[in-house]
Amino acid sequence: MKTTITVNGQVRTLDVDTRTTLLDALREHLGLTGSKKGCDHGQCGACTVLVNGVRVNSCLSILAMHDGDQVTTIEGLGTPDELHPVQQAFLEHDAFQCGYCTPGQICSTVGMLQEAADGWPSKETADLAAQVALTDAEIRERMSGNICRCSAYPQILAAIRDLAGEVA
């Protein structure tokens, strides 16, 4: 089945089996290996990408569902010479150890900051009518779908806390 998506600003048409996940399309067919295959059950968040600006576990999403969508992977967020502010904050706060979860954590952070800026509530949001305050509890709840096996959570939290007012 032919599916056309825009990945990191480039229009790409793939003709693959209808059961192909977005993650497998990105990794196996387009060579974008930044998004990781962690649990393959949507439980760890290592495969998180942005689809039309919203966080998606790409291992649970079928490519054919995304015909015409805009997909952003870790490779599309910044360059080695000009890092995305979230990438820079993770680097400055040493918010990674082995780095396996880092692409998903960074993509999730970008999406999460936009969700908060747009007023999307979480389980921790106390006042649904007020602007979302990215407290530590709010950040932890919003990032709870991304697991770090090295437990670099304090550094990830510090990076996101620093970004909360700058990127969103």
CSV table of C-alpha atoms in Angstrom, one decimal, residues 20-85:
chain,number,residue,atom,x,y,z
A,20,THR,CA,4.0,-1.9,8.7
A,21,THR,CA,4.3,0.3,11.8
A,22,LEU,CA,5.4,3.9,11.6
A,23,LEU,CA,8.5,3.0,13.6
A,24,ASP,CA,9.5,0.2,11.2
A,25,ALA,CA,8.9,2.5,8.2
A,26,LEU,CA,11.1,5.1,9.7
A,27,ARG,CA,13.9,2.8,10.8
A,28,GLU,CA,13.9,0.0,8.2
A,29,HIS,CA,12.6,1.8,5.1
A,30,LEU,CA,13.9,5.3,5.5
A,31,GLY,CA,17.0,4.7,7.5
A,32,LEU,CA,16.1,7.0,10.3
A,33,THR,CA,17.3,5.0,13.3
A,34,GLY,CA,17.1,7.7,15.9
A,35,SER,CA,13.7,6.5,17.1
A,36,LYS,CA,14.4,3.3,19.1
A,37,LYS,CA,12.5,0.0,19.2
A,38,GLY,CA,12.4,-0.5,23.0
A,39,CYS,CA,9.5,-2.6,24.2
A,40,ASP,CA,7.4,-2.7,21.0
A,41,HIS,CA,4.3,-2.4,23.1
A,42,GLY,CA,4.1,1.3,23.6
A,43,GLN,CA,5.2,1.1,27.2
A,44,CYS,CA,8.6,2.6,27.2
A,45,GLY,CA,8.4,5.6,24.9
A,46,ALA,CA,11.8,5.0,23.2
A,47,CYS,CA,10.0,5.2,19.8
A,48,THR,CA,8.3,8.6,20.4
A,49,VAL,CA,8.1,10.8,17.4
A,50,LEU,CA,5.9,13.9,16.6
A,51,VAL,CA,3.0,13.5,14.2
A,52,ASN,CA,1.6,16.8,13.2
A,53,GLY,CA,3.3,18.1,16.3
A,54,VAL,CA,1.7,15.6,18.7
A,55,ARG,CA,3.6,12.8,20.5
A,56,VAL,CA,3.0,9.4,19.2
A,57,ASN,CA,4.4,6.0,20.1
A,58,SER,CA,5.5,5.0,16.6
A,59,CYS,CA,5.7,1.3,17.5
A,60,LEU,CA,1.9,1.2,18.0
A,61,SER,CA,1.0,3.3,15.0
A,62,ILE,CA,0.4,1.8,11.5
A,63,LEU,CA,2.1,3.8,8.7
A,64,ALA,CA,-1.1,3.7,6.6
A,65,MET,CA,-2.9,5.7,9.2
A,66,HIS,CA,-0.6,8.6,8.5
A,67,ASP,CA,-1.0,9.3,4.8
A,68,GLY,CA,-0.4,13.0,4.4
A,69,ASP,CA,0.9,13.6,7.9
A,70,GLN,CA,3.9,15.5,9.0
A,71,VAL,CA,6.3,13.4,11.0
A,72,THR,CA,9.3,14.7,13.0
A,73,THR,CA,11.9,12.4,14.3
A,74,ILE,CA,14.9,13.2,16.5
A,75,GLU,CA,16.9,13.7,13.2
A,76,GLY,CA,14.6,16.5,12.2
A,77,LEU,CA,14.8,18.5,15.4
A,78,GLY,CA,18.2,20.0,15.1
A,79,THR,CA,21.6,19.6,13.6
A,80,PRO,CA,25.0,18.8,15.2
A,81,ASP,CA,26.0,22.4,14.7
A,82,GLU,CA,22.6,23.9,15.7
A,83,LEU,CA,20.9,21.8,18.3
A,84,HIS,CA,17.2,22.2,19.1
A,85,PRO,CA,16.8,23.9,22.5
